Amino acid sequence: MSPRTATALAHPNIALVKYWGKRDAALNLPAVPSLSLTLDGFATTTTVRWGAAADRLVLGGVERGAAELRKVSRVLDLVWGGPGRPAAEVTSENNFPTAAGLASSSSAFAALALAAAAAADQPLDRARLSVIARQGSGSACRSLWGGFVEWRMGERADGNDSHGLPVAPADHWDLRLVVAVVSADKKAVGSTDGMTRTALTCPLFPGFVSSAPADVDQARAAVLARDLHALGAAMERSTNKMHATMIATEPTVRYWKPVSVAVLDAVEAMRASGLACYSTMDAGPNVKVLCAAADAERVAETLRGVPGLLRVEALAPGGDARLVG
Ligand code: PMV
């Protein structure tokens, strides 16, 4: 077979209503529905070349080992969809920190699924690519689309109805997510380990699961109505419940650092002074702050005054994952 190559670019997404917990760990089927915003500015660019001697993953110029390669090979198997799959070489670059709570796995597996399918001439629709990307990393199923994206849990045991669904495109609403980078280090507890531990040991977890659909309903309605207060309230409720379950896990899964809390305090103070901004955190110490585009510079400037932050950046809603070569 002659080598066939394609390159795709995908943006990471940040959950406004969180996914935490799996109802099927092998297939990455979620215990809860979730809703996200895809971000412009941050991106993963991935090239897949079918016809290598063996599967390889080179991420950020560094050859990766068996654990990371296994997930990539699984996505390649699913894209190829049958026997006789050739090996592939995967080369990937992030223009932002990897595995530090900035959702690098979401853009990574979305770009991988899209590039692999194009290079293999597989005419897979976006919902199918989303199902495949989900099996690399759950949140990746939302990064096939830009703007606001919902991930419904689905009902089927094979997971083929558990994929992203676009709610509104990037240009629907001129919001910003101001990203406050507390640390660019790789997280100590990966999301899969953290979720498994939470589901097994946290007595609060059933409450997180049973209350999540109402948060998604509120967030979806707020997006469609462009109601920042209602969206911010659903987002903060979801993030606080998720982190409460993480903290009450044994052993605890605590991603917050003192600087993270200082940013949360600064957001509360800005809101008390009349500035509409709302915070969220994921599986890492970084804080993301949602606000109107017109307020983003004021929010970013205030956060730049919080001692200890590495970087503050306002990101606009991003577009669909796309082929770039
Ligand atoms: O897709 P994963 O396995 O990296 O898990 C993502 C988990 C959170 O970022 C904390 C929440 C979410 O919905 O993205």
XYZ file of C-alpha atoms in Angstrom, residues 11-266:
256
model
C -9.544 22.789 19.162
C -9.911 21.643 22.764
C -13.244 22.097 24.478
C -13.937 23.052 28.064
C -16.965 21.528 29.740
C -19.425 24.120 31.041
C -21.436 21.219 32.503
C -19.047 18.454 33.477
C -18.474 14.848 32.511
C -17.081 12.934 35.504
C -17.690 9.190 35.817
C -18.142 6.354 33.352
C -20.989 3.921 33.077
C -18.754 1.761 30.845
C -15.012 2.222 31.301
C -13.942 0.155 28.277
C -16.072 2.202 25.870
C -15.781 5.552 27.710
C -19.539 5.820 28.106
C -20.398 8.610 30.528
C -22.407 8.439 33.756
C -23.750 11.936 33.001
C -24.548 14.170 30.020
C -22.322 17.227 29.537
C -22.105 20.462 27.545
C -18.984 22.258 26.362
C -17.509 25.267 24.603
C -14.853 24.704 21.930
C -11.984 27.211 22.176
C -10.247 29.159 19.467
C -6.537 29.889 19.897
C -5.546 26.558 21.421
C -5.221 23.741 18.880
C -3.822 20.275 18.220
C -2.524 19.549 14.726
C -2.120 15.865 13.878
C -0.783 14.084 10.816
C -1.552 10.412 10.177
C 0.507 8.441 7.683
C -0.802 4.980 6.967
C 1.762 2.412 5.842
C 4.437 2.686 8.559
C 6.361 -0.365 9.808
C 4.579 -0.208 13.188
C 2.203 2.196 14.940
C 4.128 5.190 16.304
C 3.121 8.325 18.178
C 5.346 11.385 18.193
C 3.795 14.133 20.351
C 5.555 17.473 20.638
C 8.636 15.959 18.975
C 8.892 13.160 21.579
C 8.294 9.497 20.747
C 5.630 8.204 23.160
C 5.564 4.827 24.931
C 3.163 1.907 25.026
C 0.500 3.400 27.325
C -0.160 6.470 25.169
C 0.263 4.499 21.938
C -2.345 1.920 22.963
C -5.181 4.492 22.901
C -4.000 5.834 19.551
C -3.869 2.317 18.061
C -7.388 1.690 19.268
C -8.658 4.784 17.453
C -6.783 3.677 14.315
C -8.452 0.219 14.573
C -11.891 1.817 14.830
C -11.284 4.170 11.907
C -10.002 1.350 9.700
C -12.994 -0.735 10.786
C -11.895 -4.184 9.611
C -9.088 -6.708 9.232
C -5.781 -6.008 7.487
C -5.176 -2.601 9.020
C -1.791 -1.173 8.066
C 0.318 0.450 10.781
C 0.372 4.221 10.974
C 2.699 6.965 12.076
C 0.979 9.724 14.049
C 2.685 13.071 14.556
C 0.969 15.605 16.792
C 1.648 19.090 18.128
C -0.206 21.139 20.752
C 0.249 24.906 20.914
C -0.639 24.795 24.647
C 0.342 22.643 27.709
C -0.454 18.927 27.432
C -2.396 17.060 30.166
C -2.597 20.052 32.533
C -6.338 20.600 32.766
C -6.475 22.498 29.483
C -8.269 19.645 27.726
C -5.423 18.600 25.435
C -6.838 15.069 25.145
C -10.104 16.449 23.744
C -8.457 18.109 20.745
C -5.929 15.269 20.390
C -8.382 12.450 19.760
C -10.725 14.580 17.645
C -7.836 15.560 15.344
C -6.583 11.969 15.280
C -9.945 10.472 14.271
C -10.467 13.067 11.543
C -6.937 12.800 10.095
C -6.915 8.983 10.234
C -10.274 8.706 8.438
C -9.261 11.175 5.720
C -5.904 9.464 5.171
C -7.672 6.086 4.908
C -10.340 7.448 2.543
C -13.001 6.343 5.002
C -16.173 8.377 4.479
C -17.183 8.560 8.151
C -19.692 11.189 9.219
C -18.967 13.473 12.177
C -21.192 11.566 14.589
C -19.239 8.368 13.809
C -15.908 10.225 14.175
C -17.197 11.516 17.503
C -18.044 7.962 18.661
C -14.504 6.906 17.704
C -12.801 9.939 19.312
C -14.791 9.257 22.510
C -13.017 5.925 22.843
C -9.652 7.705 22.956
C -10.823 10.259 25.522
C -14.430 10.905 26.483
C -14.325 14.685 26.167
C -12.851 14.383 22.643
C -16.279 13.449 21.274
C -17.288 17.116 21.793
C -14.280 18.580 19.879
C -15.433 17.516 16.410
C -17.671 20.588 16.445
C -17.059 24.227 17.188
C -19.098 26.430 19.500
C -21.424 24.880 22.062
C -21.679 21.096 22.005
C -23.728 18.644 24.039
C -22.739 15.058 24.754
C -25.841 12.967 25.388
C -25.198 9.789 27.313
C -26.958 7.524 24.812
C -28.753 4.318 25.650
C -27.156 1.641 23.529
C -24.761 -0.871 25.103
C -22.377 -0.516 22.132
C -22.181 3.265 22.699
C -22.926 4.151 19.085
C -25.500 6.740 20.170
C -23.139 8.390 22.680
C -21.533 11.250 20.779
C -21.390 15.019 20.507
C -24.248 17.080 19.129
C -23.807 20.702 18.081
C -26.046 23.081 20.080
C -24.935 26.420 18.568
C -21.966 27.397 16.375
C -19.017 29.528 17.457
C -20.506 32.758 16.087
C -23.804 32.294 17.953
C -22.606 34.222 21.008
C -19.582 36.456 21.473
C -18.305 35.078 24.771
C -14.770 34.646 26.036
C -13.221 32.024 28.245
C -10.363 33.678 30.104
C -7.853 30.942 30.903
C -5.765 31.507 34.040
C -2.805 29.141 33.915
C -1.765 28.176 37.461
C 0.518 25.349 36.376
C 1.601 23.848 33.070
C 2.707 20.581 34.728
C 1.173 17.243 33.817
C -1.617 16.438 36.302
C -0.838 14.048 39.145
C -4.052 12.007 38.801
C -5.345 11.287 35.289
C -9.043 11.763 34.620
C -9.797 8.043 34.157
C -8.129 7.110 37.467
C -9.814 10.012 39.207
C -13.248 9.110 37.859
C -12.896 5.445 38.760
C -11.804 6.297 42.284
C -14.653 8.790 42.687
C -17.337 6.351 41.509
C -15.986 3.618 43.791
C -15.475 5.561 47.019
C -17.322 8.895 47.046
C -20.690 8.868 48.844
C -21.610 12.171 47.116
C -21.195 10.789 43.602
C -24.825 9.567 43.147
C -26.026 13.129 43.805
C -23.677 14.501 41.146
C -25.015 11.938 38.654
C -28.712 12.432 39.395
C -28.519 16.235 39.271
C -26.436 16.559 36.077
C -29.269 16.349 33.480
C -30.982 19.424 34.975
C -27.716 21.371 34.716
C -27.366 20.423 31.045
C -30.988 21.427 30.396
C -30.412 24.815 32.045
C -27.119 25.353 30.212
C -28.570 24.416 26.800
C -31.533 26.765 27.282
C -29.187 29.529 28.475
C -26.947 29.130 25.418
C -29.914 29.293 23.057
C -31.290 32.371 24.881
C -27.803 33.934 25.257
C -28.428 34.269 29.004
C -24.986 34.586 30.599
C -26.231 34.634 34.174
C -28.175 31.364 33.755
C -25.272 29.717 31.909
C -22.743 30.880 34.497
C -24.921 29.625 37.348
C -25.300 26.156 35.773
C -21.556 26.062 35.048
C -20.466 26.991 38.576
C -22.973 24.559 40.094
C -21.671 21.721 37.939
C -17.996 22.449 38.559
C -18.497 22.836 42.310
C -20.387 19.542 42.533
C -17.721 17.759 40.493
C -14.868 19.086 42.639
C -16.823 18.309 45.817
C -17.080 14.653 44.736
C -13.386 14.605 43.803
C -12.354 16.024 47.177
C -14.596 13.562 49.046
C -12.986 10.621 47.216
C -10.592 8.240 48.987
C -7.756 8.877 48.539
C -8.794 12.408 47.748
C -8.501 13.807 44.201
C -7.764 17.469 44.804
C -6.645 19.546 41.841
C -6.972 22.954 43.506
C -3.851 24.921 44.414
C -3.720 28.087 46.560
C -3.430 30.216 43.400
C -6.539 28.484 41.958
C -8.498 29.567 45.047
C -7.121 33.110 44.748
C -8.507 33.224 41.176
C -11.892 31.912 42.342
C -11.923 34.675 44.993
C -11.045 37.290 42.369
